[in-house]
PDB file of C-alpha atoms in Angstrom:
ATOM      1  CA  UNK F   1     -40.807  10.011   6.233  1.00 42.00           C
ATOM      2  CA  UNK F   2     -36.986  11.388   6.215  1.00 44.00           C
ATOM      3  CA  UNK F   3     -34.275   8.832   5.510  1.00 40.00           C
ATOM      4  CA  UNK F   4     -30.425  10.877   6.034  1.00 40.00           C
ATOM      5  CA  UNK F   5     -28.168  10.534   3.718  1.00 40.00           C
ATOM      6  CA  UNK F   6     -25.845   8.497   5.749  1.00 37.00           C
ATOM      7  CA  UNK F   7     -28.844   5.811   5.649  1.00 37.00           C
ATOM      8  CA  UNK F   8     -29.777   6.127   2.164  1.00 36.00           C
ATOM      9  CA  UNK F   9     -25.697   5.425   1.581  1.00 37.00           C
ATOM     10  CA  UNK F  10     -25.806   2.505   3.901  1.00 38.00           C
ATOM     11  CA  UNK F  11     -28.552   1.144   1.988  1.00 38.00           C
ATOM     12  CA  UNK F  12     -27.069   1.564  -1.201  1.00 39.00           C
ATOM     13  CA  UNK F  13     -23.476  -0.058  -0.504  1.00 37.00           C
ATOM     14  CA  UNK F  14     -25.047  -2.733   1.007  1.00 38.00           C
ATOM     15  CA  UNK F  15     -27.439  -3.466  -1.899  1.00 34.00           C
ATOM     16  CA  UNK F  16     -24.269  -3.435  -4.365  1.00 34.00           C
ATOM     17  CA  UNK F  17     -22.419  -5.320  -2.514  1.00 36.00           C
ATOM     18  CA  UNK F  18     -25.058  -8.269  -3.057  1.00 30.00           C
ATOM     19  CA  UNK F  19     -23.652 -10.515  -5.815  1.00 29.00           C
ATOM     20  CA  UNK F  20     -20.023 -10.158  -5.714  1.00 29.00           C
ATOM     21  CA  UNK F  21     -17.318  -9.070  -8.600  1.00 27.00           C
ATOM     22  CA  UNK F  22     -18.911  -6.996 -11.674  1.00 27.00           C
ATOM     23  CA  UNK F  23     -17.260  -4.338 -13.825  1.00 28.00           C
ATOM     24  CA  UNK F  24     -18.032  -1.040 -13.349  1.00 29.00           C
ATOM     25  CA  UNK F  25     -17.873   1.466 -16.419  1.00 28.00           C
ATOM     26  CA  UNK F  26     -14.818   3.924 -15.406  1.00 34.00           C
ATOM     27  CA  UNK F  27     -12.298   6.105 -16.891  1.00 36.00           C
ATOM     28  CA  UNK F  28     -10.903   3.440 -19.043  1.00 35.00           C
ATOM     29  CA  UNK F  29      -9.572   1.360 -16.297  1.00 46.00           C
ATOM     30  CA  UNK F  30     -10.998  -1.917 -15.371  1.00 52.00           C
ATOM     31  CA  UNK F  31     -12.058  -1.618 -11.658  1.00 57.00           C
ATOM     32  CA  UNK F  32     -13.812  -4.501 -10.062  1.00 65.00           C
ATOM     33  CA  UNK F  33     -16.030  -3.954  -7.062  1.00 67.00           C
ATOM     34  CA  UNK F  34     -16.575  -6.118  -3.941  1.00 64.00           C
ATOM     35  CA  UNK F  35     -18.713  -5.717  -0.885  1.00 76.00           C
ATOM     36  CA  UNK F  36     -19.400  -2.026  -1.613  1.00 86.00           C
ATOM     37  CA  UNK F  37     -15.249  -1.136  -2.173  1.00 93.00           C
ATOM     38  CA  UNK F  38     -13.747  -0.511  -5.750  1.00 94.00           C
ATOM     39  CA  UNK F  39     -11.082  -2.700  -6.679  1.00 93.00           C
ATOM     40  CA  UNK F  40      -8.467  -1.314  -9.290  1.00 95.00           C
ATOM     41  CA  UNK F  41      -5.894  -3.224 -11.573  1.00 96.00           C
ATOM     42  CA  UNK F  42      -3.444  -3.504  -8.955  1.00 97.00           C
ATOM     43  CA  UNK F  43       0.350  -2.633  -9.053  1.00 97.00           C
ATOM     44  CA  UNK F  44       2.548  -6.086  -8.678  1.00 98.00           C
ATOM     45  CA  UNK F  45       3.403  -5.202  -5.187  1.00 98.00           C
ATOM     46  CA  UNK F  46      -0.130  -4.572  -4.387  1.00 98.00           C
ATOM     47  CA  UNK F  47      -1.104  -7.924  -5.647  1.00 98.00           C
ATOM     48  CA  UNK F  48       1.397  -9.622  -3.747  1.00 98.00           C
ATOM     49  CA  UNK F  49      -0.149  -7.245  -0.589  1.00 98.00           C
ATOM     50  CA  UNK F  50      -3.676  -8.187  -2.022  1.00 98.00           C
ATOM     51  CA  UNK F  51      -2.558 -12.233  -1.089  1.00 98.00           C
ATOM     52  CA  UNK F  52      -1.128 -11.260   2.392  1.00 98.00           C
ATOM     53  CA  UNK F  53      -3.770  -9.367   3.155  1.00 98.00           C
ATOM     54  CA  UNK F  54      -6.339 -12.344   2.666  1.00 98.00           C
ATOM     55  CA  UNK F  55      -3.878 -14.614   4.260  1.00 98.00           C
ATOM     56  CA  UNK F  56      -3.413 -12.586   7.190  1.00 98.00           C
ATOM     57  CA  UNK F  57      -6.123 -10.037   7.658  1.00 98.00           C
ATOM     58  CA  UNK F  58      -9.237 -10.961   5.637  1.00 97.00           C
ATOM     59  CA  UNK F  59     -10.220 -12.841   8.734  1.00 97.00           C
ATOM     60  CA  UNK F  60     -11.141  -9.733  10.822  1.00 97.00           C
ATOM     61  CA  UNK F  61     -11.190  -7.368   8.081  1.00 97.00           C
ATOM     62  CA  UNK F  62     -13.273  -8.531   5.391  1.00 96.00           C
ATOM     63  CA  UNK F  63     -12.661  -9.519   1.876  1.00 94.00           C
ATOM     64  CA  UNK F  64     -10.563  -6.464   0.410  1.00 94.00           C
ATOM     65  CA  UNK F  65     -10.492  -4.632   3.770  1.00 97.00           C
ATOM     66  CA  UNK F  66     -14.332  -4.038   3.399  1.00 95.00           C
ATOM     67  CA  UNK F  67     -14.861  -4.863   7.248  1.00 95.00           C
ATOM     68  CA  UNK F  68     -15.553  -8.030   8.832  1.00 94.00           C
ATOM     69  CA  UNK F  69     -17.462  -9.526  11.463  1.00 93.00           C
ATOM     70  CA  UNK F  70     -14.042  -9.092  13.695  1.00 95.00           C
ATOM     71  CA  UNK F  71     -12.920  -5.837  12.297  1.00 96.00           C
ATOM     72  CA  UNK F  72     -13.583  -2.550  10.975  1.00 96.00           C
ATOM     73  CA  UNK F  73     -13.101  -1.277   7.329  1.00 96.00           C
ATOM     74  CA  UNK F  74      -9.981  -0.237   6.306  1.00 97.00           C
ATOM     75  CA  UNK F  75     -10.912   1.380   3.190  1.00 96.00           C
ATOM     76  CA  UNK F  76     -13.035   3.913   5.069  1.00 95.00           C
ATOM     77  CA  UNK F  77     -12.191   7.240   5.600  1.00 95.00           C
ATOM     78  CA  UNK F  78     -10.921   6.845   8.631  1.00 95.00           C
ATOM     79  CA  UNK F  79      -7.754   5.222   8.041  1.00 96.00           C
ATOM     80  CA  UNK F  80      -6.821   8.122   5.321  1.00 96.00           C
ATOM     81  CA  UNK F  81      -3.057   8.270   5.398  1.00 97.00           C
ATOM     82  CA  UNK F  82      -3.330  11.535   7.126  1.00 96.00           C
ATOM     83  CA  UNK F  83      -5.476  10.305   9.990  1.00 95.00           C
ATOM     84  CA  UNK F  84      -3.542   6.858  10.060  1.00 96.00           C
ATOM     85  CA  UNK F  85      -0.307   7.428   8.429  1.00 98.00           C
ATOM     86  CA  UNK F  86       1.615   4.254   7.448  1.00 98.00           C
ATOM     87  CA  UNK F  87       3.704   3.399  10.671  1.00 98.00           C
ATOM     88  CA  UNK F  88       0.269   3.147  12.093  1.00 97.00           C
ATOM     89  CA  UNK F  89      -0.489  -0.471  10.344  1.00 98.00           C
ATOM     90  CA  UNK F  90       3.098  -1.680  11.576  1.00 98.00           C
ATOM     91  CA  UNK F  91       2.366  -0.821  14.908  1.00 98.00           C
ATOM     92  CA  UNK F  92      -1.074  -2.193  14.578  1.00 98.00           C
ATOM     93  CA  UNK F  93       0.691  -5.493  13.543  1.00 98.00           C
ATOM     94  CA  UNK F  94       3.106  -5.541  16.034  1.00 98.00           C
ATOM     95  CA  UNK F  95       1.822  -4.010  18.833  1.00 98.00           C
ATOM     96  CA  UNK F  96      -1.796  -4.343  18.832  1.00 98.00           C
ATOM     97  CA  UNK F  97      -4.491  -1.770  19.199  1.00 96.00           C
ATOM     98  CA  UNK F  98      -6.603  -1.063  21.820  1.00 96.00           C
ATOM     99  CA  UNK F  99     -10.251  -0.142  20.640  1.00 94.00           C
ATOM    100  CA  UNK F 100     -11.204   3.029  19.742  1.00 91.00           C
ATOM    101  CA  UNK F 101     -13.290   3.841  16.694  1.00 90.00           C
ATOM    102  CA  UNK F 102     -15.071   0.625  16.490  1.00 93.00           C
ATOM    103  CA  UNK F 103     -16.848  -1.571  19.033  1.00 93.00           C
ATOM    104  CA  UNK F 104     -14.763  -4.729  17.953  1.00 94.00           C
ATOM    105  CA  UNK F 105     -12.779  -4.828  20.686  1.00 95.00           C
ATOM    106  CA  UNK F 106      -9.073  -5.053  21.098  1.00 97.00           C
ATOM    107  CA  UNK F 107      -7.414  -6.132  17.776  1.00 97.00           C
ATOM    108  CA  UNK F 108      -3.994  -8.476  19.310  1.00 97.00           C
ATOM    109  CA  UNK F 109      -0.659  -8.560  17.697  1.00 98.00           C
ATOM    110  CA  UNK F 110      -0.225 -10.668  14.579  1.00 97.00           C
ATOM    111  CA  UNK F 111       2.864 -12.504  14.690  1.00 96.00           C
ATOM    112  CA  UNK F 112       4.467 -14.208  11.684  1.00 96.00           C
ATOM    113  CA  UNK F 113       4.118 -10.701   9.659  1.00 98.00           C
ATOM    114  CA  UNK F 114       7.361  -8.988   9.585  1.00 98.00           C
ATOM    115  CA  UNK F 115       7.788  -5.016   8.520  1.00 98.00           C
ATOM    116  CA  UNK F 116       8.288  -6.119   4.816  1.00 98.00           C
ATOM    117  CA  UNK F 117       5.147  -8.103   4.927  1.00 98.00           C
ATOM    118  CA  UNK F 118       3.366  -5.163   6.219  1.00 98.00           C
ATOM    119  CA  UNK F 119       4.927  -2.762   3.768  1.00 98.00           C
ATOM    120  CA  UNK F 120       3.227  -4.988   0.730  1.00 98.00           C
ATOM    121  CA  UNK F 121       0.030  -5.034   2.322  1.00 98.00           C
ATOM    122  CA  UNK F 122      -0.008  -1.244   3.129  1.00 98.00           C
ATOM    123  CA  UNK F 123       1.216  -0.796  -0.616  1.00 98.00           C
ATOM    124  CA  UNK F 124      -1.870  -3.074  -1.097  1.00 98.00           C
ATOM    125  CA  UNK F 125      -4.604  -1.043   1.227  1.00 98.00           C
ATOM    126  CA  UNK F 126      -3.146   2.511   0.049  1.00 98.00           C
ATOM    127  CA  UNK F 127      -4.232   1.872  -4.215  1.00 97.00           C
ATOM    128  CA  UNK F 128      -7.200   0.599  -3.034  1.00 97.00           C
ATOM    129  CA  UNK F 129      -7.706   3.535  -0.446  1.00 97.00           C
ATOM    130  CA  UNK F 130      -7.277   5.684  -3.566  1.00 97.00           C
ATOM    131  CA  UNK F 131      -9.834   3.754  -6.115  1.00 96.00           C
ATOM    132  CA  UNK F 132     -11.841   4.813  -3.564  1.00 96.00           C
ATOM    133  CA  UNK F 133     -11.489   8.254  -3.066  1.00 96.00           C
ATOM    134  CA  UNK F 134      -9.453   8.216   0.292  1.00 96.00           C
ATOM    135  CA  UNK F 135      -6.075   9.904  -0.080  1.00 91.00           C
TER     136      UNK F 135
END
């Protein structure tokens, strides 16, 4: 039998994720890990982002952007600054997006974040993004 690596991967993220927070052994830096997505120590802006996030996105997106039941991801590789550059998450917020890399359907407007809101959680998403190899 042939499993792909895209499976095996799968399988593997999913099985860590079981159980929650643990420490993983790194270069010297703590780094927690949640639901398959490492979790540095986090600038003070990005902590601040971390809260907004789970007051405002978690919902959709999952604990620590690891994808929900009503959204995708966002640390995925997909949402690499280059692909999805910043001002993409403001309009996001603002304006909505229609779907088009997931089968969630449309994700609506947020309202009650403003731009600086948004600013702390892309701060936020971006240090994660990178403690997991997406830059």
């Amino acid at each position: 039998m042939s499993v792909s690596r895209s499976t095996l991967l799968t399988a593997c993220l999913a099985m860590t994720g079981i159980g929650g927070w643990w420490m993983l052994a790194g270069d010297g830096d703590d780094i927690a890990q949640v639901n398959g997505v490492r979790i540095p120590t986090l600038t003070e802006k990005a902590r601040e982002g971390a809260s907004l996030f789970a007051q405002n996105c978690a919902g959709c997106h999952g604990d620590h952007a690891s994808g929900g039941e009503g959204g995708p991801p966002l640390i995925h590789i997909i949402y690499e600054p280059s692909h999805h550059p910043d001002r993409t998450f403001y309009s996001a917020v603002k304006n909505g997006v229609r779907q088009h890399h997931w089968r969630f359907g449309n994700m609506p407007p947020i309202n009650g974040v403003d731009e600086d809101a948004v600013a702390i959680i892309v701060a936020y998403l971006r240090e994660v993004q990178r403690a997991n190899g997406i830059e």
